[in-house]
Coordinates of C-alpha atoms and ligand atoms in Angstrom, one line a residue:
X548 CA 0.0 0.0 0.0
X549 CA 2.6 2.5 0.7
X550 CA 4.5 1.6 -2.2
X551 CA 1.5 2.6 -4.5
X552 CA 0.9 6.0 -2.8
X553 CA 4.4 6.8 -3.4
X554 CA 4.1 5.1 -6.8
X555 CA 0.9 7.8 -7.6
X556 CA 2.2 10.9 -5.6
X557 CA 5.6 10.6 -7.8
X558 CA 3.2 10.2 -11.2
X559 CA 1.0 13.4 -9.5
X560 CA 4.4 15.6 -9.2
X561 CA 5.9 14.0 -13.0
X562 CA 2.3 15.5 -14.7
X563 CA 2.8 18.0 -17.1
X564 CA 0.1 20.1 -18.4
X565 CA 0.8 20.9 -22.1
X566 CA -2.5 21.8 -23.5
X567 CA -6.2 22.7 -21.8
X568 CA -7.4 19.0 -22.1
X569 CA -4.9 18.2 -20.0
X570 CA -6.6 19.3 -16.9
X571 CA -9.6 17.5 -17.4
X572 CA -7.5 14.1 -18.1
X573 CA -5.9 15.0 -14.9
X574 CA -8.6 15.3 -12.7
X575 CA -10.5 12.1 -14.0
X576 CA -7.1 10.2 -13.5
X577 CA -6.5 10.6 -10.2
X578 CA -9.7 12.1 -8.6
X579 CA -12.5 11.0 -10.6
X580 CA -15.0 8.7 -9.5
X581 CA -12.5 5.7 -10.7
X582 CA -9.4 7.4 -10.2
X583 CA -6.3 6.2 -8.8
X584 CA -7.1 8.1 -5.2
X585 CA -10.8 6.9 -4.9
X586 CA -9.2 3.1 -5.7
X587 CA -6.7 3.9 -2.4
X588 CA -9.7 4.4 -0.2
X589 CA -10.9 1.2 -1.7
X590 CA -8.0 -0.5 -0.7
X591 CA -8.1 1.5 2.6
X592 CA -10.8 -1.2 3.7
X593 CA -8.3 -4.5 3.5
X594 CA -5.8 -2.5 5.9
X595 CA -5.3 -3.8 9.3
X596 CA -7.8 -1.5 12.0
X597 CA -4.2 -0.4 13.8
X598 CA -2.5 0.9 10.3
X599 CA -6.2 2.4 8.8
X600 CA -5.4 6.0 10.5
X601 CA -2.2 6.1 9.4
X602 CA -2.9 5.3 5.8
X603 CA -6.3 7.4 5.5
X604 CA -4.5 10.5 6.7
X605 CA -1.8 9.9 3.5
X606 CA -4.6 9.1 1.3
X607 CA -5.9 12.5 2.2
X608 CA -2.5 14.3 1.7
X609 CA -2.3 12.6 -1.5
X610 CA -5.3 13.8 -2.4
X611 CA -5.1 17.2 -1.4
X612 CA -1.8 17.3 -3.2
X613 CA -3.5 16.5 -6.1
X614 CA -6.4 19.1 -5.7
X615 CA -3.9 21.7 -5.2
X616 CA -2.0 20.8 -8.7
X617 CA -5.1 20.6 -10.6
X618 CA -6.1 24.2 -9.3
X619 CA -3.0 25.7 -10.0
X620 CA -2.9 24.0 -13.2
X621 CA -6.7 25.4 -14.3
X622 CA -5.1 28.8 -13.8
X623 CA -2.1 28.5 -16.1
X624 CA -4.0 26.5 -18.8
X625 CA -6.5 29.3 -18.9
X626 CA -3.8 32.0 -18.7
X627 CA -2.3 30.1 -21.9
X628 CA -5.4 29.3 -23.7
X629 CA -6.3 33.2 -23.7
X630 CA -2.8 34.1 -25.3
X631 CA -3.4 31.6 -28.2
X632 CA -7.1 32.5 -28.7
X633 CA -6.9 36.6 -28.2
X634 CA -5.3 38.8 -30.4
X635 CA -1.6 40.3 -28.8
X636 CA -3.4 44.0 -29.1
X637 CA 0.5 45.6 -29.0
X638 CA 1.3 44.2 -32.3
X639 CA 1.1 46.8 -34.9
X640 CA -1.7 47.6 -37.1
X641 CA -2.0 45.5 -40.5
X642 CA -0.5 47.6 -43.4
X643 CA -3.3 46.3 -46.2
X644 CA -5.7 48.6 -44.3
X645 CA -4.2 51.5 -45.3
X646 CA -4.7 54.2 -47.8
X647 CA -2.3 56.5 -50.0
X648 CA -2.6 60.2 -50.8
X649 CA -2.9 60.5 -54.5
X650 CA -0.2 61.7 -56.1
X651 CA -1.3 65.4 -57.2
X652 CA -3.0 65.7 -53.7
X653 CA 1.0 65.1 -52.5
X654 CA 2.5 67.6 -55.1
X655 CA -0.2 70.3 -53.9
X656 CA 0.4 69.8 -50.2
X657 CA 4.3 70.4 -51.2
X658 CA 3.5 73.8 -53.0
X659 CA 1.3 74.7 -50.5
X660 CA 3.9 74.3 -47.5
X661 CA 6.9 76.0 -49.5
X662 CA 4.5 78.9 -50.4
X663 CA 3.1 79.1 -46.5
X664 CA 6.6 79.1 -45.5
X665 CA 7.5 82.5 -46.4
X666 CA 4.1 84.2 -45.5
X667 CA 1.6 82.8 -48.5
X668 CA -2.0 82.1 -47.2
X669 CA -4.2 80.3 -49.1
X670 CA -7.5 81.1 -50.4
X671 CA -10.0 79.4 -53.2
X672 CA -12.9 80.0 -55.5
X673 CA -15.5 78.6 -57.4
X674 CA -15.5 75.4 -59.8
X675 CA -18.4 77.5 -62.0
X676 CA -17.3 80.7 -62.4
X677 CA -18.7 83.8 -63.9
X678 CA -17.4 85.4 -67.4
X679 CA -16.0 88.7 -65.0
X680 CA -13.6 86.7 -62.8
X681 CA -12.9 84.2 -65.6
X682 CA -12.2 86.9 -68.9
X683 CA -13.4 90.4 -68.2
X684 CA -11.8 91.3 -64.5
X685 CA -8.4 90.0 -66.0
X686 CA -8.6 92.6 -69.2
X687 CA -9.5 89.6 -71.4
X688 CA -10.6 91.5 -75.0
X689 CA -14.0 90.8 -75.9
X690 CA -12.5 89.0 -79.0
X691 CA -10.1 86.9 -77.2
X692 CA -9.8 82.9 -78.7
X693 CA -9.8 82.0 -74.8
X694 CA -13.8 82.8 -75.0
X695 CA -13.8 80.8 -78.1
X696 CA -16.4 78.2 -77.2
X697 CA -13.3 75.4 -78.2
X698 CA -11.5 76.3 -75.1
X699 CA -14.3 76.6 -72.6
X700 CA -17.0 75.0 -71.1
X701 CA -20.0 76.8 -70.8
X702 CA -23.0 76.4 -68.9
X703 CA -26.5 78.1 -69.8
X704 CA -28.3 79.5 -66.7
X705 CA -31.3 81.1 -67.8
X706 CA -30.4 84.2 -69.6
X707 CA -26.5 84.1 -68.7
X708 CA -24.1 81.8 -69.5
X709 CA -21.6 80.5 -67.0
X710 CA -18.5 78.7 -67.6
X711 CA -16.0 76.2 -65.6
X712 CA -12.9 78.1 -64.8
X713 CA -10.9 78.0 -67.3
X714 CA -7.9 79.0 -64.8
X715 CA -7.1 79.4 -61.2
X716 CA -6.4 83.1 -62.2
X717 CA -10.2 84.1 -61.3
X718 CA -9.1 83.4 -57.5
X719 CA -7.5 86.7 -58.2
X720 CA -9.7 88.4 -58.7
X721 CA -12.2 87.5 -56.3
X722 CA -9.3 87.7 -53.5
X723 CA -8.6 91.2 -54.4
X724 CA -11.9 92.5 -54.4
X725 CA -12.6 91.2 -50.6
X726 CA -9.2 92.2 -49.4
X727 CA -6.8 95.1 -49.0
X728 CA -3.2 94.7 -49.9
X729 CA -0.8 93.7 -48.6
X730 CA -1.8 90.7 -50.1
X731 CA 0.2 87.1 -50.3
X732 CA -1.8 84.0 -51.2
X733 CA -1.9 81.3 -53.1
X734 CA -5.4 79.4 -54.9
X735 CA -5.1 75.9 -55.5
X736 CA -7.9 74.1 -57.3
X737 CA -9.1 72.4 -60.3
X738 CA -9.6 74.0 -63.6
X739 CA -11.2 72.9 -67.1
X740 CA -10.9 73.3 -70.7
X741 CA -12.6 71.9 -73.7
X742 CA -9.8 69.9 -75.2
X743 CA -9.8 66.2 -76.7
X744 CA -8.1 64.0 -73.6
X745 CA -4.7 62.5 -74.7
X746 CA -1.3 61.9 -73.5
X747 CA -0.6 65.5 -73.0
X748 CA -4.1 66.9 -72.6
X749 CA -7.4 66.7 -70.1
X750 CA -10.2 68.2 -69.8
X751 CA -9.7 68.9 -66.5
X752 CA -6.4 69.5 -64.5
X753 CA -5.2 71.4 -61.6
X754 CA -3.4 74.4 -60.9
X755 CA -2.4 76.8 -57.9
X756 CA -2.4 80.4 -58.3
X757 CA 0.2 82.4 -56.5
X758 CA -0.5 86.6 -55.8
X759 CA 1.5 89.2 -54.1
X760 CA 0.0 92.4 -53.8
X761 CA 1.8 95.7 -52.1
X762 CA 3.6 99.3 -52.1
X763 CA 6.7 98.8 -54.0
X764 CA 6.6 95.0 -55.5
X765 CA 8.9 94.6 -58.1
X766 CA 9.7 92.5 -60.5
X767 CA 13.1 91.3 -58.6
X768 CA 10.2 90.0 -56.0
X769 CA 8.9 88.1 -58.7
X770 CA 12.0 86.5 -59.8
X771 CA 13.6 85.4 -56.3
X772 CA 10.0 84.2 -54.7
X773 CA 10.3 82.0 -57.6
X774 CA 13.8 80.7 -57.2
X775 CA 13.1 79.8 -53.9
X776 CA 10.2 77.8 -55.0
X777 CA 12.5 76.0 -57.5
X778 CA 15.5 75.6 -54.8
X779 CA 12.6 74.0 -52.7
X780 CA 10.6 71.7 -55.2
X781 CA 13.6 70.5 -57.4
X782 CA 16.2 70.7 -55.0
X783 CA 19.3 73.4 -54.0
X784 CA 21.5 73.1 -57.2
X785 CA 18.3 74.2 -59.4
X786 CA 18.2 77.2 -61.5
X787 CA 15.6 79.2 -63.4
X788 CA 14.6 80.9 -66.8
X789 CA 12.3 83.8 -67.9
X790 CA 11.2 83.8 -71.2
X791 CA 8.9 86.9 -72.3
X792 CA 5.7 85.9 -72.8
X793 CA 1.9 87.4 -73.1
X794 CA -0.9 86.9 -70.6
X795 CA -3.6 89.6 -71.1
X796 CA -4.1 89.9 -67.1
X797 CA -0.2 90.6 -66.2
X798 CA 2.5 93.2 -68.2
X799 CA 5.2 92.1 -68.5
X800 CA 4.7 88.2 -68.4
X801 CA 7.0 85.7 -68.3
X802 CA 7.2 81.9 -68.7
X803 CA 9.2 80.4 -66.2
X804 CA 11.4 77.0 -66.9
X805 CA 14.0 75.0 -64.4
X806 CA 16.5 73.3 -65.0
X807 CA 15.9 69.8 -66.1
X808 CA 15.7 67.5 -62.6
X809 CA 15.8 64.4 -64.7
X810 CA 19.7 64.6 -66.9
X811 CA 21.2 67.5 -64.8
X812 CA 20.9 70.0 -67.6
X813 CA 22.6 67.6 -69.9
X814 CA 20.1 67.4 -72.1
X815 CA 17.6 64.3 -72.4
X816 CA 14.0 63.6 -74.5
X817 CA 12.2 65.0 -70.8
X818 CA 13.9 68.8 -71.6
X819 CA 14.4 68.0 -75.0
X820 CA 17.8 68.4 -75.1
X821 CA 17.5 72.1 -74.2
X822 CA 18.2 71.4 -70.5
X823 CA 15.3 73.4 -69.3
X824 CA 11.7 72.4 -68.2
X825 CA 8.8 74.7 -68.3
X826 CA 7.1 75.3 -64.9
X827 CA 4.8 77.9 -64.9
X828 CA 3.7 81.2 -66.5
X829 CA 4.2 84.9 -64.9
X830 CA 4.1 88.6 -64.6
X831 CA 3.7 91.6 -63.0
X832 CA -0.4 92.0 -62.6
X833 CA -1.5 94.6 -65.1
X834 CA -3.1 97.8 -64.2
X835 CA -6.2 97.4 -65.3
X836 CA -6.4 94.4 -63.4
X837 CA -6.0 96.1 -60.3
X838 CA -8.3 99.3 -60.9
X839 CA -11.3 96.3 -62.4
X840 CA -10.8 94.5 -58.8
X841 CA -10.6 97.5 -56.8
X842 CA -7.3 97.9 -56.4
X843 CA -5.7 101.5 -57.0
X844 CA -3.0 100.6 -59.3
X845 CA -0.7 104.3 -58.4
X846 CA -0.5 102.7 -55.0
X847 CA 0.0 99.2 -55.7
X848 CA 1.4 96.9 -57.5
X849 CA 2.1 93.2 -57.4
X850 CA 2.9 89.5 -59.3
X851 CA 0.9 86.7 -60.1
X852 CA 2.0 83.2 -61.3
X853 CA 0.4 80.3 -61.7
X854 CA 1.4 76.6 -62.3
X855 CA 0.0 73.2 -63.3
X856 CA 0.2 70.6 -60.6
X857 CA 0.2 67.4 -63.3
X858 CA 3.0 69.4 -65.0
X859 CA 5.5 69.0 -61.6
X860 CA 3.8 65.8 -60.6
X861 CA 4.9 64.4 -63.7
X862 CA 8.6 66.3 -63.1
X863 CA 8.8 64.7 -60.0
X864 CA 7.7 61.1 -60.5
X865 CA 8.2 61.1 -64.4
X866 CA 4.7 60.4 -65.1
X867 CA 4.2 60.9 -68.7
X868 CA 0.7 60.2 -69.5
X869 CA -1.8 63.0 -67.9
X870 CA -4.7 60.9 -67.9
X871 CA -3.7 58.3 -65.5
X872 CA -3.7 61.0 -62.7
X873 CA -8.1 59.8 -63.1
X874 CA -8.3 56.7 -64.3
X875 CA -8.1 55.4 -60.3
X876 CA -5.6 52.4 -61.3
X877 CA -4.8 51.2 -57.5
X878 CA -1.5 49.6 -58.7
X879 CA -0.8 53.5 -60.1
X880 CA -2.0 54.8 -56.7
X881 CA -0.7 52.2 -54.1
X882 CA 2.9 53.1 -55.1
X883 CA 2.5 56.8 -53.0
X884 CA 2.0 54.6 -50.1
X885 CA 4.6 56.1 -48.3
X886 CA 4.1 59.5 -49.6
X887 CA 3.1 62.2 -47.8
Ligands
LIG1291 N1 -3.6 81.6 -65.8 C1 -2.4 81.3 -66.6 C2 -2.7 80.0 -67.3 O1 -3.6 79.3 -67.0 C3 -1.1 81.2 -65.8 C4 -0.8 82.5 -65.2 C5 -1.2 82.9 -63.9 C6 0.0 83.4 -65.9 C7 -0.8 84.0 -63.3 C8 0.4 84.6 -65.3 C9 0.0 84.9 -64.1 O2 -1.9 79.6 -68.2

């Protein structure tokens, strides 16, 4: 008899509990209803009367012993079971779940931070824009081809006729009539024109419209607010060009261009050999301008520029083909994943 009590406590202290099933085999093993510690007490009846006291009171420490494990045991199985069911809620969040800026959304953010960096707010304006902030306000001839019906959408409402913005340079104008100079802001925002969509064309694109109105602004302003844009977007070593040009709304205009990001000025089929990329168009904002916007033009003068954000989005990530910036391709998109 004492042989097989120490036979069972040694097998007691030897279990190992691996997995949660193993609790349960435990307990009906040695302290079920036909387990090795109820078949003791069995026995406990062919022990001699002197001896029974003696062996019931091991019995009973056997069994306690055996309690106690299969106690402490429940606890750690359930401890373990919960790790391998629950989530670990520190691990980091799955990538897949995550969206991506879209590339021109990127390239805008950019312009507007290097722009509010050196004192630029930024203001916006209407989608479906009247003829005065579109043409007239910006000393647009009546005759000019930019009315022509081929450039711009127009819209019939009632009696007038509206158009889609042809240009962010409307923002202008609306900014200037509601404010007094000094003035610094810049208009991002989607514009439209009535072209067939290719490569190189849409139908709609975006642009951001930069304005600097004040005593004294010259064109020297002009020249180094846009250097430092360049310097910023393209990087420290990059240079610019002004090329006379005509805008009806600013005299004298200018187109601007940088030097080529993609061959170092060497010359490659992105500058077409000429080293230079164009950027933007520019000038100094034309009287007229002023006094149709409520601006005194003796006082004040000012620059305007304004640049397409496809045109440095595809400068910047060598996107050739402007219509893929709408065609939302997610294998186009998911590569800004870790953009912006
Ligand atoms: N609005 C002109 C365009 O769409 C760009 C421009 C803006 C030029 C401001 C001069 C000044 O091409």
């Amino acid at each position: 008899m004492i042989e097989q009590i120490q036979k069972i406590e040694e097998e007691i202290t030897a279990f190992k509990f691996n997995i949660a099933s193993d609790v349960e085999k435990f307990r009906i093993h040695f302290l079920g209803s036909k387990g090795l510690v109820k078949g003791l007490y069995a026995l406990l009846r062919e022990v001699p009367n002197q001896e029974k006291k003696m062996f019931g009171q091991k019995i009973n420490d056997l069994r306690t012993a055996a309690e106690n494990k299969l106690n402490g045991a429940h606890i750690t199985s359930v401890k373990k079971e919960d790790h391998k069911v629950k989530e670990d809620i520190t691990k980091p969040v799955g990538e897949s779940s995550l969206g991506s800026h879209h590339p021109l959304s990127i390239i805008k953010r950019e312009i507007v931070d290097i722009f509010n960096k050196i004192g630029f707010s930024i203001s916006e304006g209407p989608e479906i824009e009247d003829d005065w902030h579109n043409f007239s306000a910006l000393n647009f001839p009546p005759e000019h081809p930019a009315r022509d019906m081929q450039d711009t959408f127009f819209i019939q409402k009632g009696e007038e006729e509206i158009a889609l913005r042809t240009h962010t340079s409307s923002v202008q104008v609306r900014v200037m009539e509601n404010n007094r100079p000094p003035i610094r802001t810049i208009s991002p925002g989607r514009v439209y024109r009535n072209e067939a969509i290719s490569a190189r064309a849409h139908c709609f694109f975006h642009q951001v419209e930069g304005l600097y109105i004040d005593e004294d602004v010259s064109f020297a302003d002009l020249k180094q607010t846009l250097l430092y844009f360049a310097k910023e977007m393209f990087g420290d070593k990059s240079e610019i060009r002004l090329r006379p040009s005509y805008f009806p709304f600013t005299e004298p205009s200018a187109e601007v261009d940088v030097s080529c990001t993609i061959c170092n000025s060497k010359g490659c089929n992105v500058c077409k050999y000429t080293g230079w990329l164009e950027i933007l168009g520019c000038g100094m904002v034309d009287p007229n301008v002023l006094n149709a916007s409520g601006i005194d033009s003796k006082k004040y003068s000012g620059f305007a520029f304004g640049m397409g954000i496809e045109r440095i989005a595809q400068l910047k990530y060598k996107v050739n083909d402007l219509r893929i910036y709408s065609e939302n391709d997610i294998r186009f998109l998911n590569q800004f994943k870790s953009e912006g």
